[in-house]
């Protein structure tokens, strides 16, 4: 990484005589660089946590949607069954009336 390369370069530089001002500049820069790296790591960690929370929320909401979809499907099936029963009842009543009317029509014409 850049930080290690920079440290290696300056380690070689410090093996020879260096001024105090130069050493102070190096140390100041390394402090700022370390702080920047720590801040970036913090941002990356916070972002990863946010992504994980968002992913968990998404999974929970998808589960809720699937549950509601299943409920709607079940209610739709119940409505279709109820309608089919109602239609069957109407058909049965119509057939019974037709048979009754034929029976009485035959009985009336026989007398």
Short mmCIF file of N, CA and C in Angstrom, two decimals:
data_model
loop_
_atom_site.label_atom_id
_atom_site.label_comp_id
_atom_site.label_asym_id
_atom_site.label_seq_id
_atom_site.Cartn_x
_atom_site.Cartn_y
_atom_site.Cartn_z
N UNK A 1 0.84 -1.19 0.00
CA UNK A 1 0.00 0.00 0.00
C UNK A 1 0.88 1.24 0.00
N UNK A 2 0.24 2.35 -0.22
CA UNK A 2 0.96 3.62 -0.28
C UNK A 2 1.66 3.90 1.05
N UNK A 3 0.96 3.64 2.15
CA UNK A 3 1.53 3.94 3.47
C UNK A 3 2.79 3.12 3.71
N UNK A 4 2.75 1.84 3.39
CA UNK A 4 3.94 0.99 3.60
C UNK A 4 5.10 1.42 2.70
N UNK A 5 4.78 1.75 1.46
CA UNK A 5 5.83 2.22 0.54
C UNK A 5 6.46 3.51 1.07
N UNK A 6 5.60 4.41 1.55
CA UNK A 6 6.08 5.69 2.08
C UNK A 6 6.96 5.45 3.30
N UNK A 7 6.51 4.56 4.21
CA UNK A 7 7.31 4.26 5.41
C UNK A 7 8.65 3.63 5.02
N UNK A 8 8.64 2.73 4.06
CA UNK A 8 9.88 2.08 3.64
C UNK A 8 10.85 3.09 3.05
N UNK A 9 10.32 3.99 2.21
CA UNK A 9 11.18 5.01 1.61
C UNK A 9 11.81 5.89 2.70
N UNK A 10 11.02 6.29 3.68
CA UNK A 10 11.54 7.18 4.70
C UNK A 10 12.42 6.44 5.71
N UNK A 11 12.20 5.17 5.89
CA UNK A 11 13.09 4.40 6.77
C UNK A 11 14.50 4.42 6.19
N UNK A 12 14.60 4.25 4.88
CA UNK A 12 15.91 4.35 4.23
C UNK A 12 16.47 5.76 4.38
N UNK A 13 15.62 6.75 4.22
CA UNK A 13 16.05 8.15 4.32
C UNK A 13 16.57 8.45 5.73
N UNK A 14 15.91 7.86 6.76
CA UNK A 14 16.30 8.16 8.14
C UNK A 14 17.57 7.44 8.56
N UNK A 15 17.99 6.46 7.78
CA UNK A 15 19.24 5.77 8.11
C UNK A 15 20.43 6.70 7.92
N UNK A 16 20.24 7.66 7.06
CA UNK A 16 21.28 8.70 6.95
C UNK A 16 20.82 9.87 7.81
N UNK A 17 21.64 10.80 8.01
CA UNK A 17 21.32 11.94 8.88
C UNK A 17 20.18 12.74 8.27
N UNK A 18 19.17 13.06 9.10
CA UNK A 18 18.03 13.86 8.65
C UNK A 18 17.80 14.97 9.65
N UNK A 19 17.27 16.07 9.16
CA UNK A 19 17.02 17.20 10.06
C UNK A 19 15.75 16.93 10.87
N UNK A 20 15.66 17.59 12.00
CA UNK A 20 14.49 17.47 12.88
C UNK A 20 13.24 17.94 12.15
N UNK A 21 13.35 18.99 11.39
CA UNK A 21 12.20 19.52 10.65
C UNK A 21 11.67 18.47 9.67
N UNK A 22 12.57 17.79 9.00
CA UNK A 22 12.17 16.76 8.04
C UNK A 22 11.48 15.60 8.76
N UNK A 23 12.02 15.20 9.91
CA UNK A 23 11.41 14.12 10.70
C UNK A 23 10.03 14.55 11.18
N UNK A 24 9.89 15.79 11.62
CA UNK A 24 8.59 16.29 12.08
C UNK A 24 7.57 16.31 10.93
N UNK A 25 8.00 16.70 9.76
CA UNK A 25 7.12 16.68 8.58
C UNK A 25 6.66 15.26 8.29
N UNK A 26 7.62 14.33 8.34
CA UNK A 26 7.28 12.93 8.09
C UNK A 26 6.27 12.44 9.12
N UNK A 27 6.53 12.69 10.40
CA UNK A 27 5.63 12.22 11.45
C UNK A 27 4.24 12.85 11.34
N UNK A 28 4.21 14.14 11.02
CA UNK A 28 2.92 14.83 10.84
C UNK A 28 2.14 14.23 9.69
N UNK A 29 2.84 13.99 8.58
CA UNK A 29 2.16 13.40 7.43
C UNK A 29 1.65 12.00 7.76
N UNK A 30 2.47 11.20 8.45
CA UNK A 30 2.06 9.84 8.80
C UNK A 30 0.86 9.86 9.74
N UNK A 31 0.81 10.82 10.66
CA UNK A 31 -0.36 10.93 11.54
C UNK A 31 -1.62 11.22 10.72
N UNK A 32 -1.51 12.18 9.81
CA UNK A 32 -2.67 12.52 8.98
C UNK A 32 -3.06 11.35 8.08
N UNK A 33 -2.06 10.66 7.56
CA UNK A 33 -2.34 9.50 6.71
C UNK A 33 -3.03 8.39 7.51
N UNK A 34 -2.53 8.13 8.71
CA UNK A 34 -3.15 7.11 9.57
C UNK A 34 -4.59 7.50 9.93
N UNK A 35 -4.79 8.77 10.22
CA UNK A 35 -6.14 9.26 10.54
C UNK A 35 -7.07 9.08 9.34
N UNK A 36 -6.58 9.41 8.17
CA UNK A 36 -7.40 9.26 6.96
C UNK A 36 -7.75 7.79 6.73
N UNK A 37 -6.78 6.90 6.94
CA UNK A 37 -7.04 5.46 6.77
C UNK A 37 -8.07 4.99 7.79
N UNK A 38 -7.93 5.42 9.04
CA UNK A 38 -8.89 5.04 10.08
C UNK A 38 -10.29 5.55 9.74
N UNK A 39 -10.36 6.79 9.26
CA UNK A 39 -11.67 7.34 8.90
C UNK A 39 -12.30 6.55 7.75
N UNK A 40 -11.48 6.20 6.78
CA UNK A 40 -12.00 5.41 5.66
C UNK A 40 -12.46 4.03 6.12
N UNK A 41 -11.70 3.43 7.04
CA UNK A 41 -12.12 2.13 7.57
C UNK A 41 -13.44 2.26 8.33
N UNK A 42 -13.59 3.35 9.08
CA UNK A 42 -14.83 3.59 9.81
C UNK A 42 -16.00 3.76 8.84
N UNK A 43 -15.79 4.54 7.80
CA UNK A 43 -16.84 4.75 6.79
C UNK A 43 -17.19 3.42 6.13
N UNK A 44 -16.19 2.62 5.80
CA UNK A 44 -16.45 1.32 5.17
C UNK A 44 -17.23 0.41 6.11
N UNK A 45 -16.86 0.40 7.39
CA UNK A 45 -17.57 -0.42 8.37
C UNK A 45 -19.02 0.04 8.51
N UNK A 46 -19.22 1.36 8.63
CA UNK A 46 -20.59 1.89 8.76
C UNK A 46 -21.42 1.58 7.52
N UNK A 47 -20.80 1.69 6.37
CA UNK A 47 -21.51 1.39 5.12
C UNK A 47 -21.88 -0.09 5.06
N UNK A 48 -20.97 -0.95 5.47
CA UNK A 48 -21.27 -2.39 5.48
C UNK A 48 -22.41 -2.70 6.44
N UNK A 49 -22.42 -2.05 7.61
CA UNK A 49 -23.52 -2.24 8.56
C UNK A 49 -24.83 -1.76 7.97
N UNK A 50 -24.79 -0.61 7.31
CA UNK A 50 -26.00 -0.06 6.68
C UNK A 50 -26.51 -1.01 5.60
N UNK A 51 -25.60 -1.54 4.80
CA UNK A 51 -26.00 -2.48 3.75
C UNK A 51 -26.65 -3.72 4.38
N UNK A 52 -26.06 -4.22 5.45
CA UNK A 52 -26.61 -5.42 6.10
C UNK A 52 -27.99 -5.13 6.70
N UNK A 53 -28.15 -3.97 7.34
CA UNK A 53 -29.47 -3.61 7.89
C UNK A 53 -30.49 -3.47 6.77
N UNK A 54 -30.08 -2.83 5.68
CA UNK A 54 -30.98 -2.65 4.54
C UNK A 54 -31.35 -4.00 3.94
N UNK A 55 -30.38 -4.88 3.83
CA UNK A 55 -30.64 -6.22 3.30
C UNK A 55 -31.63 -6.97 4.20
N UNK A 56 -31.43 -6.86 5.51
CA UNK A 56 -32.35 -7.52 6.45
C UNK A 56 -33.76 -6.95 6.32
N UNK A 57 -33.85 -5.62 6.20
CA UNK A 57 -35.16 -4.98 6.01
C UNK A 57 -35.81 -5.48 4.72
N UNK A 58 -35.02 -5.58 3.67
CA UNK A 58 -35.55 -6.04 2.38
C UNK A 58 -36.08 -7.47 2.50
N UNK A 59 -35.32 -8.34 3.15
CA UNK A 59 -35.75 -9.73 3.32
C UNK A 59 -37.06 -9.77 4.12
N UNK A 60 -37.15 -8.97 5.18
CA UNK A 60 -38.37 -8.94 5.98
C UNK A 60 -39.55 -8.44 5.16
N UNK A 61 -39.33 -7.42 4.35
CA UNK A 61 -40.42 -6.88 3.53
C UNK A 61 -40.81 -7.85 2.42
N UNK A 62 -39.83 -8.53 1.84
CA UNK A 62 -40.15 -9.54 0.83
C UNK A 62 -40.95 -10.68 1.43
N UNK A 63 -40.62 -11.06 2.66
CA UNK A 63 -41.38 -12.10 3.36
C UNK A 63 -42.81 -11.63 3.60
N UNK A 64 -42.96 -10.38 4.00
CA UNK A 64 -44.29 -9.80 4.22
C UNK A 64 -45.10 -9.80 2.92
N UNK A 65 -44.46 -9.40 1.83
CA UNK A 65 -45.14 -9.38 0.53
C UNK A 65 -45.56 -10.80 0.14
N UNK A 66 -44.68 -11.77 0.34
CA UNK A 66 -45.00 -13.16 0.01
C UNK A 66 -46.17 -13.66 0.86
N UNK A 67 -46.19 -13.27 2.13
CA UNK A 67 -47.28 -13.67 3.02
C UNK A 67 -48.60 -13.08 2.56
N UNK A 68 -48.59 -11.79 2.23
CA UNK A 68 -49.81 -11.13 1.76
C UNK A 68 -50.25 -11.74 0.43
N UNK A 69 -49.31 -12.00 -0.45
CA UNK A 69 -49.63 -12.61 -1.75
C UNK A 69 -50.29 -13.98 -1.54
N UNK A 70 -49.74 -14.77 -0.62
CA UNK A 70 -50.31 -16.09 -0.32
C UNK A 70 -51.72 -15.94 0.26
N UNK A 71 -51.91 -14.96 1.14
CA UNK A 71 -53.23 -14.71 1.71
C UNK A 71 -54.23 -14.33 0.63
N UNK A 72 -53.82 -13.44 -0.27
CA UNK A 72 -54.70 -13.03 -1.37
C UNK A 72 -55.03 -14.22 -2.27
N UNK A 73 -54.05 -15.05 -2.52
CA UNK A 73 -54.28 -16.24 -3.34
C UNK A 73 -55.29 -17.18 -2.67
N UNK A 74 -55.11 -17.39 -1.36
CA UNK A 74 -56.02 -18.26 -0.63
C UNK A 74 -57.44 -17.68 -0.62
N UNK A 75 -57.56 -16.38 -0.39
CA UNK A 75 -58.88 -15.75 -0.40
C UNK A 75 -59.51 -15.80 -1.79
N UNK A 76 -58.70 -15.63 -2.81
CA UNK A 76 -59.20 -15.75 -4.18
C UNK A 76 -59.73 -17.15 -4.44
N UNK A 77 -58.99 -18.15 -3.98
CA UNK A 77 -59.44 -19.54 -4.13
C UNK A 77 -60.74 -19.78 -3.37
N UNK A 78 -60.82 -19.23 -2.15
CA UNK A 78 -62.05 -19.37 -1.36
C UNK A 78 -63.22 -18.71 -2.08
N UNK A 79 -62.99 -17.53 -2.66
CA UNK A 79 -64.06 -16.84 -3.40
C UNK A 79 -64.49 -17.66 -4.61
N UNK A 80 -63.53 -18.25 -5.32
CA UNK A 80 -63.88 -19.07 -6.49
C UNK A 80 -64.68 -20.30 -6.08
N UNK A 81 -64.29 -20.94 -4.98
CA UNK A 81 -65.02 -22.11 -4.50
C UNK A 81 -66.44 -21.70 -4.08
N UNK A 82 -66.56 -20.58 -3.37
CA UNK A 82 -67.89 -20.10 -2.95
C UNK A 82 -68.75 -19.79 -4.16
N UNK A 83 -68.17 -19.14 -5.16
CA UNK A 83 -68.92 -18.81 -6.38
C UNK A 83 -69.33 -20.08 -7.12
N UNK A 84 -68.43 -21.05 -7.18
CA UNK A 84 -68.75 -22.33 -7.85
C UNK A 84 -69.89 -23.03 -7.12
N UNK A 85 -69.86 -23.01 -5.79
CA UNK A 85 -70.96 -23.62 -5.02
C UNK A 85 -72.27 -22.89 -5.26
N UNK A 86 -72.20 -21.56 -5.29
CA UNK A 86 -73.41 -20.77 -5.54
C UNK A 86 -73.97 -21.09 -6.93
N UNK A 87 -73.09 -21.14 -7.93
CA UNK A 87 -73.52 -21.48 -9.29
C UNK A 87 -74.12 -22.88 -9.34
N UNK A 88 -73.49 -23.81 -8.63
CA UNK A 88 -74.00 -25.19 -8.61
C UNK A 88 -75.37 -25.23 -7.95
N UNK A 89 -75.56 -24.48 -6.88
CA UNK A 89 -76.85 -24.43 -6.19
C UNK A 89 -77.93 -23.87 -7.11
N UNK A 90 -77.60 -22.78 -7.82
CA UNK A 90 -78.55 -22.18 -8.76
C UNK A 90 -78.90 -23.18 -9.86
N UNK A 91 -77.88 -23.86 -10.38
CA UNK A 91 -78.10 -24.86 -11.43
C UNK A 91 -78.97 -26.01 -10.91
N UNK A 92 -78.69 -26.47 -9.70
CA UNK A 92 -79.48 -27.56 -9.11
C UNK A 92 -80.93 -27.13 -8.90
N UNK A 93 -81.12 -25.89 -8.40
CA UNK A 93 -82.48 -25.40 -8.19
C UNK A 93 -83.22 -25.27 -9.52
N UNK A 94 -82.52 -24.79 -10.55
CA UNK A 94 -83.14 -24.66 -11.87
C UNK A 94 -83.54 -26.03 -12.41
N UNK A 95 -82.64 -27.00 -12.26
CA UNK A 95 -82.94 -28.36 -12.73
C UNK A 95 -84.11 -28.96 -11.96
N UNK A 96 -84.15 -28.73 -10.65
CA UNK A 96 -85.26 -29.25 -9.84
C UNK A 96 -86.58 -28.61 -10.26
N UNK A 97 -86.57 -27.29 -10.49
CA UNK A 97 -87.80 -26.60 -10.93
C UNK A 97 -88.24 -27.10 -12.30
N UNK A 98 -87.27 -27.29 -13.19
CA UNK A 98 -87.60 -27.79 -14.53
C UNK A 98 -88.23 -29.17 -14.44
N UNK A 99 -87.64 -30.03 -13.63
CA UNK A 99 -88.18 -31.38 -13.46
C UNK A 99 -89.57 -31.32 -12.84
N UNK A 100 -89.73 -30.46 -11.85
CA UNK A 100 -91.04 -30.32 -11.19
C UNK A 100 -92.08 -29.81 -12.18
N UNK A 101 -91.68 -28.79 -12.98
CA UNK A 101 -92.60 -28.23 -13.97
C UNK A 101 -92.97 -29.28 -15.01
N UNK A 102 -92.00 -30.09 -15.47
CA UNK A 102 -92.30 -31.14 -16.45
C UNK A 102 -93.24 -32.18 -15.85
N UNK A 103 -92.96 -32.54 -14.61
CA UNK A 103 -93.79 -33.54 -13.93
C UNK A 103 -95.23 -33.05 -13.81
N UNK A 104 -95.40 -31.79 -13.42
CA UNK A 104 -96.74 -31.23 -13.27
C UNK A 104 -97.39 -30.97 -14.63
N UNK A 105 -96.58 -30.62 -15.63
CA UNK A 105 -97.13 -30.41 -16.97
C UNK A 105 -97.63 -31.74 -17.53
N UNK A 106 -96.86 -32.82 -17.30
CA UNK A 106 -97.28 -34.15 -17.75
C UNK A 106 -98.54 -34.59 -17.01
N UNK A 107 -98.59 -34.29 -15.71
CA UNK A 107 -99.75 -34.68 -14.91
C UNK A 107 -100.98 -33.89 -15.34
N UNK A 108 -100.81 -32.62 -15.71
CA UNK A 108 -101.94 -31.78 -16.13
C UNK A 108 -102.46 -32.23 -17.48
N UNK A 109 -101.59 -32.61 -18.38
CA UNK A 109 -102.02 -33.03 -19.71
C UNK A 109 -102.64 -34.42 -19.66
N UNK A 110 -102.31 -35.22 -18.66
CA UNK A 110 -102.86 -36.56 -18.54
C UNK A 110 -104.29 -36.49 -18.00
N UNK A 111 -104.65 -35.49 -17.30
CA UNK A 111 -106.01 -35.39 -16.75
C UNK A 111 -106.98 -34.73 -17.64
#
